[in-house]
């Protein structure tokens, strides 16, 4: 942004190679050593603020899947050759501990640090990330066993989680409200599965989520993406708008356009314009939540919306939009300045209060996927 001055522009000019080095030299080694449980197996869910492992924290299954994706992606990009073995080790642990350990189909929601079932719910959001992780691992070797796991997970989604009103239930047991969030990540997973397999059925599955986005999730009048819905997809008032998700859909719609040829430029421009309404004046960072009238509801600032606004601008740069590449680099520079400049090398701050005070005392593993994804996309588009 112009008001950040010349020094900010200088800071942003070489941001992509700088962040890539952070990933390779700091984050990937940290989360595969300190961030791996060498006794019980599996990835650690979070680190203490001094960079030591919080071995007592429950293991969220979607975090296990995200970490698998990170190492598979890093291996695929040629950043981290060890990533393949780490991803496979993580996937083996996930399949042994989280897949139907109670004899029922699907993956459980949370494990104890020792690997026992802590929460046996079948959560749609979790399954989206497991599918995403499987796609990344499949892309490495085209292993038939991994493809079988993808197909089994799809069968579970089709047979157990589909809602008669469209999309998927939140999980089993079925609960309300319905959220756009699991659908967004299933959309992401279907695009990733197509990229990994080139199977046209994944185009069709992605198209179902795109249709749901247009019909139910996105309000063309307010140009806002809703978060919470009743069973029949009627919106729950007051409408919650998360600018980070608005930005994330910009990037996903570009991915959908890439694999299908379906034009998404108008909706991307609208989503991005709405997301940019919810910025913290002092830092230029996206806040956590607003409403569909443009009001701020929560002025706290999580890390992940900052990666998603960078990815949104990267998507627009890929489409040739003037100034988008510069905006993407500025967004990545803000991410580095405010969130990644942590005393623990390879760590990050997760959330800030409006006054800049850090709100989360730990370093959550869940953020790694957001950061690594933004940096790999930046390298591919901005430096390619």
XYZ file of C-alpha atoms in Angstrom:
384
model
C 0.000 0.000 0.000
C 1.233 3.478 -0.882
C 0.894 4.888 2.629
C 3.464 2.398 3.912
C 6.170 4.479 2.225
C 9.341 3.801 0.299
C 10.919 1.643 3.005
C 7.951 -0.729 2.838
C 8.400 -1.010 -0.911
C 12.086 -1.814 -0.401
C 11.151 -4.371 2.262
C 8.735 -6.027 -0.181
C 11.036 -6.140 -3.207
C 12.873 -9.341 -2.243
C 10.240 -10.723 0.127
C 9.559 -13.964 -1.787
C 13.117 -15.407 -1.767
C 13.469 -14.216 1.831
C 10.330 -16.066 2.953
C 11.360 -19.150 0.987
C 14.629 -19.208 2.942
C 12.680 -18.864 6.195
C 10.641 -21.914 5.240
C 13.625 -24.038 4.156
C 16.147 -23.008 6.815
C 13.864 -22.496 9.798
C 10.221 -23.634 9.658
C 10.560 -26.988 7.868
C 13.434 -28.188 10.127
C 11.697 -26.942 13.305
C 8.333 -28.594 12.731
C 9.859 -31.936 11.671
C 12.150 -32.185 14.726
C 10.799 -30.343 17.752
C 7.387 -30.465 16.075
C 7.366 -34.270 15.784
C 6.609 -36.571 18.727
C 9.550 -38.965 18.645
C 7.974 -41.189 21.295
C 4.289 -41.634 20.463
C 4.545 -40.481 16.834
C 2.574 -37.793 15.055
C 3.026 -34.054 14.814
C 2.978 -31.840 17.902
C -0.056 -29.537 17.873
C 1.764 -26.482 19.225
C 5.000 -25.230 20.715
C 5.478 -23.183 23.848
C 6.525 -19.583 23.237
C 10.174 -20.548 23.928
C 10.032 -23.049 21.051
C 9.815 -26.230 23.115
C 7.135 -28.798 22.316
C 3.831 -28.730 24.199
C 3.655 -32.509 24.542
C 0.448 -32.365 26.615
C -1.683 -30.620 23.956
C -4.370 -32.816 22.327
C -3.682 -33.708 18.699
C -6.234 -32.181 16.331
C -6.552 -34.447 13.319
C -6.816 -31.601 10.809
C -3.454 -30.304 12.082
C -1.865 -33.703 11.454
C -3.216 -33.514 7.886
C -1.991 -29.957 7.379
C 1.531 -30.865 8.468
C 1.550 -33.853 6.097
C 0.536 -31.485 3.293
C 3.327 -29.029 4.195
C 6.077 -31.626 3.920
C 4.667 -33.234 0.778
C 4.340 -29.811 -0.846
C 7.867 -28.802 0.163
C 9.181 -32.040 -1.355
C 7.148 -31.527 -4.526
C 8.537 -28.001 -4.946
C 12.093 -29.303 -4.491
C 12.527 -27.186 -1.369
C 13.012 -29.975 1.141
C 13.910 -33.452 -0.169
C 13.402 -34.964 3.312
C 9.807 -33.754 3.141
C 8.616 -36.871 1.304
C 9.729 -39.244 4.069
C 8.328 -36.943 6.763
C 4.973 -36.680 4.984
C 4.777 -40.464 4.561
C 5.659 -41.004 8.233
C 2.950 -38.519 9.244
C 0.398 -40.128 6.963
C 1.149 -43.600 8.315
C 0.545 -42.315 11.856
C -2.703 -40.607 10.795
C -4.058 -43.744 9.098
C -3.159 -46.029 12.005
C -4.481 -43.787 14.795
C -7.274 -41.636 13.328
C -8.909 -43.725 10.596
C -11.839 -45.733 12.028
C -10.105 -46.708 15.304
C -13.553 -47.263 16.845
C -14.731 -49.497 14.011
C -16.910 -46.837 12.380
C -16.050 -45.317 8.976
C -14.286 -41.969 8.687
C -11.607 -40.242 10.738
C -11.933 -39.181 14.371
C -11.689 -35.532 15.416
C -9.008 -35.459 18.117
C -6.424 -37.773 19.627
C -4.627 -37.755 22.954
C -0.854 -37.149 22.829
C -0.467 -40.922 23.187
C -2.617 -41.555 20.116
C -5.864 -42.707 21.745
C -9.257 -41.334 20.639
C -10.126 -38.162 22.537
C -13.095 -37.072 20.409
C -14.720 -39.551 18.036
C -16.791 -37.067 16.038
C -16.512 -37.210 12.267
C -15.864 -33.609 11.326
C -16.290 -32.404 7.710
C -13.554 -29.766 8.061
C -11.084 -32.447 9.207
C -11.962 -34.686 6.276
C -11.366 -31.825 3.830
C -7.786 -31.488 5.082
C -7.184 -35.237 5.123
C -8.257 -35.341 1.468
C -6.003 -32.340 0.754
C -3.059 -34.120 2.419
C -3.716 -37.352 0.519
C -3.744 -35.411 -2.768
C -0.347 -33.869 -1.964
C 1.175 -37.232 -1.064
C -0.347 -38.861 -4.159
C 1.198 -36.134 -6.335
C 4.674 -37.277 -5.209
C 4.575 -40.943 -6.268
C 1.129 -41.720 -7.780
C 0.954 -44.560 -5.265
C -2.099 -46.799 -5.826
C -2.595 -47.288 -2.077
C -2.855 -43.530 -1.582
C -5.389 -43.329 -4.413
C -7.389 -46.059 -2.662
C -7.403 -43.946 0.519
C -8.653 -40.945 -1.501
C -11.469 -43.038 -2.961
C -12.407 -44.446 0.454
C -12.619 -40.948 1.920
C -14.786 -39.775 -0.988
C -17.083 -42.763 -0.417
C -17.402 -41.741 3.237
C -18.287 -38.175 2.246
C -20.856 -39.391 -0.281
C -22.359 -42.066 1.919
C -22.361 -40.416 5.334
C -21.874 -36.649 5.205
C -23.895 -35.428 2.212
C -26.813 -33.180 3.121
C -30.126 -33.401 1.223
C -30.000 -29.585 1.046
C -26.643 -29.608 -0.772
C -23.101 -29.677 0.480
C -22.112 -31.678 3.541
C -23.202 -31.830 7.151
C -20.869 -30.273 9.724
C -20.065 -33.781 10.870
C -21.455 -36.824 12.622
C -23.413 -36.493 14.777
C -25.098 -33.796 12.637
C -25.017 -30.328 14.221
C -25.941 -26.725 13.491
C -25.128 -24.082 12.430
C -23.795 -25.100 9.038
C -20.616 -23.280 8.032
C -19.164 -22.276 4.715
C -15.682 -23.159 5.996
C -15.727 -26.972 5.492
C -17.173 -26.458 2.009
C -14.427 -23.995 1.120
C -11.752 -26.512 2.104
C -13.496 -29.393 0.342
C -13.491 -27.170 -2.758
C -9.753 -26.670 -2.210
C -9.253 -30.429 -1.768
C -11.131 -31.282 -4.986
C -8.962 -28.844 -6.960
C -5.849 -30.422 -5.383
C -7.126 -33.932 -6.203
C -7.647 -32.941 -9.828
C -4.138 -31.477 -10.005
C -2.707 -34.705 -8.535
C -4.728 -37.225 -10.547
C -6.065 -35.397 -13.651
C -9.258 -37.365 -13.043
C -12.163 -35.365 -14.487
C -14.491 -36.522 -11.704
C -12.710 -34.038 -9.441
C -13.608 -31.204 -11.807
C -17.233 -32.261 -11.378
C -16.927 -32.412 -7.605
C -15.270 -28.983 -7.528
C -18.089 -27.667 -9.735
C -20.647 -28.770 -7.119
C -18.949 -26.593 -4.501
C -18.673 -23.696 -6.946
C -22.423 -23.966 -7.585
C -23.058 -24.010 -3.824
C -20.900 -20.897 -3.446
C -22.925 -19.024 -6.084
C -26.331 -20.218 -4.888
C -25.993 -20.143 -1.110
C -22.700 -19.003 0.368
C -22.169 -15.735 -1.496
C -24.625 -12.833 -1.401
C -24.394 -11.038 -4.747
C -26.224 -8.015 -3.335
C -23.872 -7.317 -0.418
C -20.888 -8.968 -2.172
C -20.199 -10.771 1.075
C -19.524 -14.401 1.867
C -21.624 -15.620 4.794
C -20.186 -17.880 7.491
C -23.150 -19.476 9.308
C -26.361 -21.019 7.952
C -29.444 -23.007 8.905
C -29.898 -26.548 7.582
C -31.673 -25.233 4.438
C -28.894 -22.676 3.764
C -30.893 -19.673 4.961
C -28.483 -17.112 6.419
C -28.211 -16.594 10.148
C -28.463 -12.919 11.107
C -26.509 -10.862 11.895
C -24.347 -12.076 9.019
C -20.753 -12.782 10.028
C -18.124 -11.871 7.434
C -14.544 -13.103 7.845
C -12.339 -11.071 5.504
C -9.738 -13.850 5.508
C -12.258 -16.239 3.980
C -13.346 -13.638 1.434
C -9.694 -13.459 0.349
C -9.233 -17.232 0.429
C -12.129 -17.700 -2.019
C -10.428 -15.284 -4.448
C -7.472 -17.652 -4.666
C -9.657 -20.768 -4.811
C -11.829 -19.355 -7.589
C -8.673 -18.720 -9.608
C -7.691 -22.360 -9.068
C -11.143 -23.485 -10.204
C -10.870 -21.309 -13.302
C -7.478 -22.844 -14.040
C -8.751 -26.443 -13.978
C -12.142 -25.870 -15.661
C -11.829 -22.750 -17.818
C -14.906 -21.330 -16.082
C -14.434 -17.523 -15.766
C -14.446 -16.269 -12.170
C -12.958 -12.775 -12.560
C -16.049 -10.798 -11.579
C -16.632 -12.670 -8.320
C -12.923 -12.560 -7.470
C -12.842 -8.788 -7.880
C -15.955 -8.393 -5.715
C -14.659 -10.687 -2.949
C -11.309 -8.908 -2.857
C -12.916 -5.475 -2.716
C -15.077 -6.591 0.220
C -12.150 -8.180 2.074
C -10.174 -4.938 1.859
C -12.921 -3.062 3.716
C -11.902 -4.795 6.939
C -8.365 -3.581 7.563
C -6.596 -2.389 10.651
C -5.589 1.222 9.988
C -2.295 1.094 11.855
C -0.854 -2.040 10.218
C -2.858 -2.559 7.019
C -3.572 -6.124 8.193
C -6.998 -7.757 7.865
C -9.054 -7.976 11.040
C -10.811 -11.169 12.111
C -14.500 -10.406 11.617
C -16.976 -7.853 10.323
C -20.623 -7.813 9.261
C -22.177 -7.578 5.801
C -22.704 -3.823 6.185
C -18.936 -3.264 6.405
C -18.769 -2.786 10.198
C -15.929 -4.227 12.273
C -17.054 -6.872 14.768
C -13.728 -8.247 16.016
C -10.675 -6.042 15.535
C -8.245 -8.751 16.633
C -5.877 -9.913 13.873
C -5.089 -13.589 13.276
C -2.098 -14.658 11.201
C -4.017 -16.670 8.603
C -6.074 -13.832 7.043
C -2.775 -12.124 6.166
C -1.598 -15.148 4.180
C -4.955 -15.328 2.431
C -4.976 -11.679 1.333
C -1.492 -12.263 -0.086
C -2.798 -15.320 -1.978
C -5.773 -13.299 -3.249
C -3.424 -10.708 -4.727
C -1.226 -13.501 -6.126
C -4.300 -14.929 -7.895
C -5.063 -11.509 -9.351
C -1.429 -11.130 -10.431
C -1.671 -14.493 -12.178
C -4.675 -13.068 -14.052
C -2.590 -10.083 -15.143
C -4.248 -7.439 -12.970
C -2.151 -4.266 -12.872
C -0.496 -3.621 -9.507
C -1.553 -6.980 -8.031
C 1.976 -8.410 -7.822
C 3.168 -5.373 -5.875
C 0.162 -5.655 -3.524
C 0.947 -9.341 -3.001
C 4.538 -8.566 -2.048
C 3.374 -5.819 0.338
C 0.978 -8.254 1.999
C 3.751 -10.825 2.398
C 6.017 -8.154 3.879
C 3.316 -7.294 6.444
C 3.042 -10.996 7.271
C 6.777 -11.207 7.870
C 7.010 -7.967 9.815
C 4.107 -8.547 12.202
C 3.749 -12.330 12.478
C 6.887 -14.198 11.414
C 9.453 -12.061 13.237
C 9.282 -14.296 16.290
C 12.235 -15.013 18.595
C 11.813 -18.731 17.818
C 13.258 -19.332 14.350
C 10.547 -20.969 12.278
C 7.826 -19.861 14.692
C 5.174 -17.140 14.510
C 2.718 -15.017 16.430
C -0.843 -16.234 15.869
C -3.076 -13.324 16.898
C -2.823 -9.704 18.003
C -5.091 -7.344 19.865
C -5.861 -4.033 18.186
C -3.101 -2.343 20.195
C -0.529 -4.858 18.936
C -0.447 -7.065 22.027
C 0.043 -10.777 21.251
C -3.010 -12.751 22.392
C -1.834 -16.351 21.957
C 1.005 -17.540 24.174
C 1.814 -20.630 22.103
C 3.020 -21.243 18.530
C 0.307 -23.313 16.823
C 1.265 -25.814 14.140
C -2.040 -25.091 12.387
C -0.610 -21.861 10.914
C 2.183 -23.611 8.987
C -0.108 -24.663 6.145
C -1.262 -21.072 5.622
C 2.264 -19.656 5.566
C 3.829 -22.367 3.407
C 0.952 -22.242 0.924
C 1.295 -18.465 0.527
C 5.055 -18.693 -0.009
C 4.869 -21.573 -2.520
C 2.173 -19.714 -4.470
C 4.241 -16.518 -4.393
C 7.314 -18.297 -5.751
C 5.318 -19.971 -8.508
C 3.494 -16.844 -9.707
C 5.563 -13.820 -8.694
C 9.013 -15.326 -9.283
C 8.102 -17.836 -12.005
